[in-house]
Amino acid sequence: MKKIFGSLSLITLAIFSFAIGAAAQRRSSKPIKTPALVKSPEKTTIDKRDTLEMVFVLDTTGSMGGLIEGAKQRIWGIINEVMQKASKPRVRVGLVAYRDIGDEYVTKILPITEDLDKAYTTLMEYQAGGGGDTPENVRKALSEGVKKAGWAPSKTGLAQIVFLVGDAPPQNYAQEPDVLVTTAEAVRKNMIVNTIQCGGIVGTKEIWQTIAARGEGKYFAIAQDGGVQAISTPYDARLAELAAKVGKTYVTYGAKSKRETNDRLQSATESRITAGAPMAAQADRAVNKAVNSFQYDGDLVQDVENERIKIEDVKTEDLPEEMQKLSLPQRRKEIDKRVGERKLIRAEILALSKKRDEFIVAERKMKGQQNGFDTAVAQALKEQLLRKGIK
């Protein structure tokens, strides 16, 4: 029995000692608790910047070919005007292409993204087709634009704007919410809904005007072909070349699989735009490369320039293979070289852009201002961004 009690005493003592030790460890470890990761100053600044999120809900049926081509011509110019405002707001774009039941597709969604090249190459893929009758499935398209586009939570300094662009009224499908119900939901979420009517199909004007009025937005009536003035200038080709040169300064970093994916996507995007985008759009894209500080995903040059990361903090295995062979001073020199190249290219782009703008203004004076897709969007944005406190 003594042995048993002795053993129990030893066990009790051991448990007691362990508990005391554990408690002491907890007390001693409390002050050195691992802190949460702190966002870099640059990222905090980005989060606090004024931001425009806009979604184009776009009819892509056969009658909309002219408008779609006009949008491809002018979307970069529209974005650039916003980005060059005094507060230098971020711009994020989403797309909802729509047709009707029985067509190749009813809707296609590109969620809101800051990757403007991705948004543009998606727009480039849109071709007018289907349709041939009216109405279209506007109910589903507008609902998905409001509910499924990936909007950020509403906050001060954030403008969230929808542009419903089409020529036909909605089909009254019972399985889809009424457009005015969706519009009311958008307003509750602090969004603005604008409508742009192409052509003069009977029945469209009244509902488009009502949606815009209920959506606290604007209604525009434009020509069936979109009414976009595409003005070529002597500076477009050189600007397109400079945009491609900016792309060649790109240095991807991160895990090997991510680097390979980014390199492949970057190369494909440059090739797609160079081969297929209108020259005026390529020129406007070049200007965006000069005014947009956050144009690439996973670009080491951009992140070092914006002080989001230091080259010495990047693991060797996360660098491109050719940079892995370099010493730290050599890596710094290589990145600094590319930052310098990019600054020189930007300076030339901005100088040419000024001359190009003067040329376009003179041409428009000669031809007269036309009320088209681009002027409608620009007019709405000018007033609505001010309303949201973005100057």
Tab-separated table of C-alpha atoms in Angstrom:
chain	number	residue	atom	x	y	z
A	1	MET	CA	0.000	0.000	0.000
A	2	LYS	CA	2.845	2.375	0.877
A	3	LYS	CA	4.318	1.686	-2.523
A	4	ILE	CA	1.022	2.529	-4.150
A	5	PHE	CA	0.661	5.780	-2.175
A	6	GLY	CA	4.279	6.558	-2.880
A	7	SER	CA	3.743	6.065	-6.571
A	8	LEU	CA	0.601	8.178	-6.477
A	9	SER	CA	2.464	10.928	-4.663
A	10	LEU	CA	5.168	10.928	-7.285
A	11	ILE	CA	2.587	11.038	-10.077
A	12	THR	CA	0.704	13.858	-8.331
A	13	LEU	CA	3.924	15.783	-7.854
A	14	ALA	CA	4.826	15.304	-11.515
A	15	ILE	CA	1.410	16.500	-12.679
A	16	PHE	CA	1.569	19.484	-10.324
A	17	SER	CA	5.068	20.380	-11.539
A	18	PHE	CA	3.951	20.078	-15.174
A	19	ALA	CA	0.936	22.327	-14.545
A	20	ILE	CA	3.102	24.947	-12.812
A	21	GLY	CA	5.602	24.810	-15.659
A	22	ALA	CA	2.903	25.087	-18.304
A	23	ALA	CA	1.343	28.059	-16.543
A	24	ALA	CA	4.725	29.749	-16.277
A	25	GLN	CA	5.355	29.084	-19.931
A	26	ARG	CA	2.009	30.616	-20.841
A	27	ARG	CA	2.806	33.680	-18.721
A	28	SER	CA	6.272	34.048	-20.187
A	29	SER	CA	5.108	33.504	-23.775
A	30	LYS	CA	2.271	36.019	-23.607
A	31	PRO	CA	4.408	39.165	-24.109
A	32	ILE	CA	6.139	37.672	-27.162
A	33	LYS	CA	2.987	36.536	-28.929
A	34	THR	CA	3.584	36.449	-32.683
A	35	PRO	CA	2.158	39.700	-34.071
A	36	ALA	CA	-0.257	39.809	-36.989
A	37	LEU	CA	1.354	40.703	-40.274
A	38	VAL	CA	1.262	44.432	-40.879
A	39	LYS	CA	0.365	45.681	-44.331
A	40	SER	CA	3.078	47.667	-46.041
A	41	PRO	CA	2.542	51.448	-46.192
A	42	GLU	CA	2.078	51.282	-49.958
A	43	LYS	CA	-0.660	48.685	-49.729
A	44	THR	CA	-2.460	50.717	-47.053
A	45	THR	CA	-2.260	53.740	-49.342
A	46	ILE	CA	-3.684	51.728	-52.226
A	47	ASP	CA	-6.604	50.555	-50.092
A	48	LYS	CA	-7.386	54.144	-49.113
A	49	ARG	CA	-7.165	55.565	-52.632
A	50	ASP	CA	-10.312	56.747	-54.356
A	51	THR	CA	-11.629	53.916	-56.490
A	52	LEU	CA	-14.009	53.545	-59.411
A	53	GLU	CA	-15.607	50.171	-60.015
A	54	MET	CA	-17.685	50.043	-63.171
A	55	VAL	CA	-19.497	47.172	-64.833
A	56	PHE	CA	-20.682	47.276	-68.427
A	57	VAL	CA	-23.779	45.121	-68.959
A	58	LEU	CA	-23.535	44.844	-72.719
A	59	ASP	CA	-25.973	43.452	-75.295
A	60	THR	CA	-23.875	41.399	-77.757
A	61	THR	CA	-26.621	40.357	-80.185
A	62	GLY	CA	-26.171	40.837	-83.933
A	63	SER	CA	-27.456	44.409	-84.094
A	64	MET	CA	-24.840	45.618	-81.589
A	65	GLY	CA	-21.734	45.089	-83.740
A	66	GLY	CA	-20.984	48.785	-84.268
A	67	LEU	CA	-21.288	49.606	-80.572
A	68	ILE	CA	-19.036	46.704	-79.566
A	69	GLU	CA	-16.338	47.779	-82.014
A	70	GLY	CA	-16.649	51.362	-80.785
A	71	ALA	CA	-16.207	50.213	-77.188
A	72	LYS	CA	-13.020	48.404	-78.211
A	73	GLN	CA	-11.785	51.671	-79.713
A	74	ARG	CA	-12.504	53.930	-76.752
A	75	ILE	CA	-12.568	52.005	-73.468
A	76	TRP	CA	-8.889	52.744	-72.701
A	77	GLY	CA	-9.432	56.454	-73.321
A	78	ILE	CA	-12.399	56.476	-70.932
A	79	ILE	CA	-10.341	54.764	-68.212
A	80	ASN	CA	-7.384	57.107	-68.739
A	81	GLU	CA	-9.554	60.187	-68.224
A	82	VAL	CA	-10.571	58.855	-64.814
A	83	MET	CA	-7.046	57.822	-63.804
A	84	GLN	CA	-5.664	61.259	-64.628
A	85	LYS	CA	-7.969	63.050	-62.205
A	86	ALA	CA	-6.316	64.919	-59.327
A	87	SER	CA	-6.827	62.100	-56.805
A	88	LYS	CA	-5.449	59.506	-59.289
A	89	PRO	CA	-8.175	56.963	-58.536
A	90	ARG	CA	-7.862	53.241	-59.084
A	91	VAL	CA	-10.112	51.838	-61.803
A	92	ARG	CA	-11.568	48.335	-61.718
A	93	VAL	CA	-13.715	47.006	-64.563
A	94	GLY	CA	-16.197	44.155	-64.938
A	95	LEU	CA	-18.200	42.952	-67.937
A	96	VAL	CA	-21.488	41.134	-68.440
A	97	ALA	CA	-22.197	40.171	-72.053
A	98	TYR	CA	-25.781	39.108	-72.693
A	99	ARG	CA	-28.091	37.742	-75.368
A	100	ASP	CA	-31.234	35.633	-74.947
A	101	ILE	CA	-32.384	32.080	-74.334
A	102	GLY	CA	-31.708	30.036	-77.473
A	103	ASP	CA	-28.614	32.021	-78.470
A	104	GLU	CA	-25.020	30.756	-78.116
A	105	TYR	CA	-25.086	32.017	-74.516
A	106	VAL	CA	-27.392	34.006	-72.275
A	107	THR	CA	-24.736	35.750	-70.170
A	108	LYS	CA	-20.949	35.765	-69.832
A	109	ILE	CA	-19.426	37.413	-66.762
A	110	LEU	CA	-15.959	38.850	-66.234
A	111	PRO	CA	-15.847	39.697	-62.500
A	112	ILE	CA	-14.531	43.142	-61.585
A	113	THR	CA	-10.756	43.261	-61.967
A	114	GLU	CA	-7.914	45.748	-61.733
A	115	ASP	CA	-6.138	43.802	-64.490
A	116	LEU	CA	-7.236	46.141	-67.256
A	117	ASP	CA	-5.443	44.138	-69.944
A	118	LYS	CA	-7.569	41.152	-68.942
A	119	ALA	CA	-10.733	43.242	-69.131
A	120	TYR	CA	-9.720	44.553	-72.546
A	121	THR	CA	-8.791	41.191	-74.053
A	122	THR	CA	-12.157	39.872	-72.819
A	123	LEU	CA	-13.886	42.773	-74.563
A	124	MET	CA	-11.867	41.999	-77.697
A	125	GLU	CA	-13.356	38.496	-77.716
A	126	TYR	CA	-16.921	39.831	-77.887
A	127	GLN	CA	-18.445	39.521	-81.330
A	128	ALA	CA	-22.013	40.468	-82.188
A	129	GLY	CA	-24.187	37.477	-83.005
A	130	GLY	CA	-27.513	35.812	-82.371
A	131	GLY	CA	-30.579	37.874	-81.714
A	132	GLY	CA	-32.675	38.608	-84.772
A	133	ASP	CA	-35.687	39.164	-82.565
A	134	THR	CA	-36.525	41.224	-79.521
A	135	PRO	CA	-36.675	41.525	-76.535
A	136	GLU	CA	-33.470	40.154	-74.879
A	137	ASN	CA	-32.706	38.679	-71.454
A	138	VAL	CA	-31.941	42.016	-69.821
A	139	ARG	CA	-33.404	40.802	-66.530
A	140	LYS	CA	-30.765	38.110	-66.041
A	141	ALA	CA	-27.923	40.310	-67.296
A	142	LEU	CA	-28.657	43.260	-65.017
A	143	SER	CA	-29.228	40.961	-62.045
A	144	GLU	CA	-25.858	39.284	-62.562
A	145	GLY	CA	-24.170	42.652	-63.053
A	146	VAL	CA	-25.463	43.826	-59.676
A	147	LYS	CA	-25.210	40.561	-57.704
A	148	LYS	CA	-22.422	38.484	-59.232
A	149	ALA	CA	-19.785	40.897	-60.526
A	150	GLY	CA	-17.675	40.867	-57.356
A	151	TRP	CA	-18.201	44.406	-56.079
A	152	ALA	CA	-16.140	45.589	-53.105
A	153	PRO	CA	-17.945	46.513	-49.857
A	154	SER	CA	-19.305	50.049	-50.073
A	155	LYS	CA	-17.129	52.737	-48.455
A	156	THR	CA	-16.241	56.413	-48.678
A	157	GLY	CA	-14.213	57.235	-51.784
A	158	LEU	CA	-15.630	54.285	-53.733
A	159	ALA	CA	-17.873	54.857	-56.750
A	160	GLN	CA	-19.711	51.792	-58.068
A	161	ILE	CA	-21.351	52.435	-61.402
A	162	VAL	CA	-23.286	50.202	-63.812
A	163	PHE	CA	-23.743	50.949	-67.510
A	164	LEU	CA	-26.574	48.969	-69.116
A	165	VAL	CA	-25.965	49.187	-72.863
A	166	GLY	CA	-28.361	47.722	-75.423
A	167	ASP	CA	-31.038	48.305	-78.018
A	168	ALA	CA	-33.901	45.993	-76.991
A	169	PRO	CA	-36.250	45.902	-73.993
A	170	PRO	CA	-36.232	43.063	-71.441
A	171	GLN	CA	-37.915	39.714	-71.901
A	172	ASN	CA	-40.352	39.220	-69.026
A	173	TYR	CA	-39.057	35.846	-67.902
A	174	ALA	CA	-40.730	34.912	-64.608
A	175	GLN	CA	-37.621	33.076	-63.358
A	176	GLU	CA	-35.566	36.288	-63.427
A	177	PRO	CA	-36.069	39.332	-61.157
A	178	ASP	CA	-37.717	42.380	-62.675
A	179	VAL	CA	-35.186	45.004	-63.799
A	180	LEU	CA	-36.685	47.600	-61.461
A	181	VAL	CA	-36.370	45.237	-58.487
A	182	THR	CA	-32.699	44.733	-59.387
A	183	THR	CA	-32.218	48.474	-59.835
A	184	ALA	CA	-33.674	49.144	-56.381
A	185	GLU	CA	-31.262	46.590	-54.906
A	186	ALA	CA	-28.346	48.317	-56.658
A	187	VAL	CA	-29.320	51.676	-55.147
A	188	ARG	CA	-29.586	50.114	-51.678
A	189	LYS	CA	-25.985	48.987	-52.160
A	190	ASN	CA	-24.952	52.584	-53.067
A	191	MET	CA	-24.495	51.774	-56.757
A	192	ILE	CA	-25.523	54.021	-59.635
A	193	VAL	CA	-27.224	52.530	-62.706
A	194	ASN	CA	-26.975	54.292	-66.084
A	195	THR	CA	-28.605	53.210	-69.335
A	196	ILE	CA	-27.381	53.730	-72.893
A	197	GLN	CA	-29.910	52.979	-75.639
A	198	CYS	CA	-28.600	52.233	-79.115
A	199	GLY	CA	-31.017	52.910	-81.971
A	200	GLY	CA	-34.759	53.318	-81.651
A	201	ILE	CA	-36.446	49.949	-81.102
A	202	VAL	CA	-39.971	50.511	-79.798
A	203	GLY	CA	-40.359	49.782	-76.098
A	204	THR	CA	-36.733	50.318	-75.119
A	205	LYS	CA	-36.702	54.046	-74.403
A	206	GLU	CA	-39.379	54.003	-71.695
A	207	ILE	CA	-37.886	51.182	-69.602
A	208	TRP	CA	-34.300	52.429	-70.123
A	209	GLN	CA	-35.340	55.879	-68.870
A	210	THR	CA	-37.117	54.370	-65.864
A	211	ILE	CA	-34.126	52.193	-64.935
A	212	ALA	CA	-31.803	55.220	-65.085
A	213	ALA	CA	-34.187	57.384	-63.032
A	214	ARG	CA	-34.687	54.674	-60.382
A	215	GLY	CA	-30.964	53.888	-60.478
A	216	GLU	CA	-30.042	57.535	-59.767
A	217	GLY	CA	-28.117	57.533	-63.030
A	218	LYS	CA	-28.420	58.986	-66.514
A	219	TYR	CA	-30.195	57.846	-69.674
A	220	PHE	CA	-28.505	58.322	-73.045
A	221	ALA	CA	-29.815	57.721	-76.551
A	222	ILE	CA	-27.120	57.136	-79.188
A	223	ALA	CA	-26.929	55.886	-82.761
A	224	GLN	CA	-27.383	52.171	-83.423
A	225	ASP	CA	-23.714	51.884	-84.415
A	226	GLY	CA	-22.552	53.411	-81.110
A	227	GLY	CA	-21.655	56.797	-82.555
A	228	VAL	CA	-17.998	56.528	-81.556
A	229	GLN	CA	-15.582	58.882	-83.300
A	230	ALA	CA	-12.413	56.909	-84.005
A	231	ILE	CA	-9.727	59.477	-84.830
A	232	SER	CA	-6.379	58.212	-86.066
A	233	THR	CA	-3.319	60.339	-85.317
A	234	PRO	CA	0.314	60.415	-86.493
A	235	TYR	CA	1.363	59.398	-82.953
A	236	ASP	CA	-0.606	56.160	-82.579
A	237	ALA	CA	1.944	53.752	-84.042
A	238	ARG	CA	4.823	55.033	-81.909
A	239	LEU	CA	2.662	54.930	-78.775
A	240	ALA	CA	1.748	51.314	-79.526
A	241	GLU	CA	5.467	50.493	-79.855
A	242	LEU	CA	6.156	52.133	-76.504
A	243	ALA	CA	3.413	50.100	-74.806
A	244	ALA	CA	5.114	46.939	-76.052
A	245	LYS	CA	8.457	48.245	-74.727
A	246	VAL	CA	6.955	48.694	-71.265
A	247	GLY	CA	5.856	45.062	-71.406
A	248	LYS	CA	9.427	43.963	-72.089
A	249	THR	CA	10.588	45.437	-68.763
A	250	TYR	CA	8.243	43.069	-66.899
A	251	VAL	CA	9.923	40.693	-64.400
A	252	THR	CA	7.656	38.122	-62.787
A	253	TYR	CA	8.463	36.650	-59.376
A	254	GLY	CA	7.018	34.157	-56.917
A	255	ALA	CA	6.676	30.382	-56.981
A	256	LYS	CA	7.893	28.752	-60.196
A	257	SER	CA	4.384	27.737	-61.285
A	258	LYS	CA	3.142	31.296	-60.742
A	259	ARG	CA	6.072	32.774	-62.693
A	260	GLU	CA	5.435	30.439	-65.607
A	261	THR	CA	1.717	31.276	-65.626
A	262	ASN	CA	2.327	35.029	-65.417
A	263	ASP	CA	4.956	34.955	-68.175
A	264	ARG	CA	2.650	32.965	-70.425
A	265	LEU	CA	-0.325	35.255	-69.805
A	266	GLN	CA	1.756	38.405	-70.239
A	267	SER	CA	3.170	37.187	-73.548
A	268	ALA	CA	-0.251	36.080	-74.811
A	269	THR	CA	-1.848	39.390	-73.833
A	270	GLU	CA	0.799	41.480	-75.593
A	271	SER	CA	0.509	39.351	-78.739
A	272	ARG	CA	-3.293	39.424	-78.716
A	273	ILE	CA	-3.519	43.193	-78.330
A	274	THR	CA	-0.723	43.962	-80.797
A	275	ALA	CA	-2.306	41.724	-83.432
A	276	GLY	CA	-5.979	42.525	-82.924
A	277	ALA	CA	-6.644	45.825	-81.167
A	278	PRO	CA	-7.365	48.992	-83.183
A	279	MET	CA	-4.311	51.258	-83.379
A	280	ALA	CA	-6.124	54.069	-81.533
A	281	ALA	CA	-6.892	51.662	-78.682
A	282	GLN	CA	-3.253	50.550	-78.563
A	283	ALA	CA	-2.230	54.199	-78.288
A	284	ASP	CA	-4.667	54.770	-75.411
A	285	ARG	CA	-3.379	51.604	-73.740
A	286	ALA	CA	0.145	53.030	-73.948
A	287	VAL	CA	-1.032	56.110	-72.075
A	288	ASN	CA	-2.498	53.832	-69.416
A	289	LYS	CA	0.919	52.211	-69.012
A	290	ALA	CA	2.261	55.669	-68.180
A	291	VAL	CA	-0.437	56.721	-65.699
A	292	ASN	CA	-1.301	53.384	-64.049
A	293	SER	CA	1.151	52.461	-61.277
A	294	PHE	CA	-0.451	49.063	-60.655
A	295	GLN	CA	-0.892	47.620	-64.117
A	296	TYR	CA	0.742	44.198	-63.730
A	297	ASP	CA	0.195	41.256	-61.416
A	298	GLY	CA	3.344	39.747	-59.891
A	299	ASP	CA	5.733	42.250	-61.492
A	300	LEU	CA	8.913	42.697	-59.443
A	301	VAL	CA	9.871	45.949	-61.189
A	302	GLN	CA	6.506	47.507	-60.373
A	303	ASP	CA	6.497	46.294	-56.766
A	304	VAL	CA	10.050	47.534	-56.098
A	305	GLU	CA	9.291	50.893	-57.720
A	306	ASN	CA	6.137	51.251	-55.597
A	307	GLU	CA	8.107	50.222	-52.470
A	308	ARG	CA	5.830	47.261	-51.850
A	309	ILE	CA	8.851	44.964	-51.560
A	310	LYS	CA	12.653	45.141	-51.414
A	311	ILE	CA	14.778	43.022	-53.721
A	312	GLU	CA	16.709	41.596	-50.753
A	313	ASP	CA	13.435	40.266	-49.289
A	314	VAL	CA	12.701	38.117	-52.346
A	315	LYS	CA	13.819	34.508	-51.979
A	316	THR	CA	16.307	33.348	-54.590
A	317	GLU	CA	14.006	30.517	-55.688
A	318	ASP	CA	11.199	33.053	-56.305
A	319	LEU	CA	13.248	34.987	-58.864
A	320	PRO	CA	13.425	34.266	-62.600
A	321	GLU	CA	16.127	31.703	-63.333
A	322	GLU	CA	18.473	34.223	-64.975
A	323	MET	CA	18.320	36.449	-61.863
A	324	GLN	CA	18.902	33.547	-59.470
A	325	LYS	CA	22.485	33.384	-60.755
A	326	LEU	CA	23.164	37.025	-59.849
A	327	SER	CA	24.535	38.374	-56.572
A	328	LEU	CA	22.341	40.729	-54.518
A	329	PRO	CA	24.111	43.888	-55.813
A	330	GLN	CA	23.715	42.603	-59.375
A	331	ARG	CA	20.007	41.940	-58.795
A	332	ARG	CA	19.545	45.469	-57.482
A	333	LYS	CA	21.363	46.850	-60.500
A	334	GLU	CA	19.197	44.851	-62.922
A	335	ILE	CA	15.917	45.949	-61.317
A	336	ASP	CA	17.089	49.578	-61.060
A	337	LYS	CA	17.981	49.439	-64.742
A	338	ARG	CA	14.482	48.267	-65.656
A	339	VAL	CA	12.850	50.862	-63.404
A	340	GLY	CA	14.919	53.523	-65.184
A	341	GLU	CA	13.957	52.172	-68.617
A	342	ARG	CA	10.299	52.218	-67.646
A	343	LYS	CA	10.509	55.839	-66.458
A	344	LEU	CA	12.077	56.932	-69.748
A	345	ILE	CA	9.396	55.122	-71.743
A	346	ARG	CA	6.652	56.704	-69.627
A	347	ALA	CA	8.110	60.164	-70.179
A	348	GLU	CA	8.066	59.679	-73.958
A	349	ILE	CA	4.517	58.302	-73.821
A	350	LEU	CA	3.250	61.322	-71.879
A	351	ALA	CA	4.994	63.767	-74.229
A	352	LEU	CA	3.476	62.082	-77.296
A	353	SER	CA	0.110	61.784	-75.571
A	354	LYS	CA	-0.058	65.551	-75.118
A	355	LYS	CA	0.534	66.089	-78.853
A	356	ARG	CA	-1.980	63.372	-79.675
A	357	ASP	CA	-4.652	64.975	-77.474
A	358	GLU	CA	-4.132	68.327	-79.208
A	359	PHE	CA	-4.487	66.633	-82.599
A	360	ILE	CA	-7.725	64.879	-81.545
A	361	VAL	CA	-9.252	68.082	-80.136
A	362	ALA	CA	-8.550	69.887	-83.421
A	363	GLU	CA	-10.055	67.029	-85.468
A	364	ARG	CA	-13.189	66.944	-83.330
A	365	LYS	CA	-13.674	70.678	-83.782
A	366	MET	CA	-13.556	70.184	-87.544
A	367	LYS	CA	-15.921	67.185	-87.528
A	368	GLY	CA	-18.241	68.375	-84.773
A	369	GLN	CA	-18.863	66.617	-81.463
A	370	GLN	CA	-20.864	63.419	-81.856
A	371	ASN	CA	-23.046	61.927	-79.123
A	372	GLY	CA	-21.733	58.371	-78.870
A	373	PHE	CA	-20.985	55.593	-76.415
A	374	ASP	CA	-17.704	57.124	-75.249
A	375	THR	CA	-19.062	60.635	-74.716
A	376	ALA	CA	-22.084	59.237	-72.851
A	377	VAL	CA	-19.914	57.218	-70.463
A	378	ALA	CA	-17.489	60.119	-69.956
A	379	GLN	CA	-20.341	62.544	-69.225
A	380	ALA	CA	-21.926	60.192	-66.683
A	381	LEU	CA	-18.612	59.493	-64.955
A	382	LYS	CA	-17.724	63.176	-64.684
A	383	GLU	CA	-20.885	63.997	-62.723
A	384	GLN	CA	-21.177	60.763	-60.743
A	385	LEU	CA	-17.570	60.639	-59.552
A	386	LEU	CA	-17.981	64.170	-58.195
A	387	ARG	CA	-21.177	63.042	-56.478
A	388	LYS	CA	-19.134	60.324	-54.748
A	389	GLY	CA	-16.457	62.833	-53.715
A	390	ILE	CA	-13.852	61.707	-56.271
A	391	LYS	CA	-12.148	64.685	-57.932
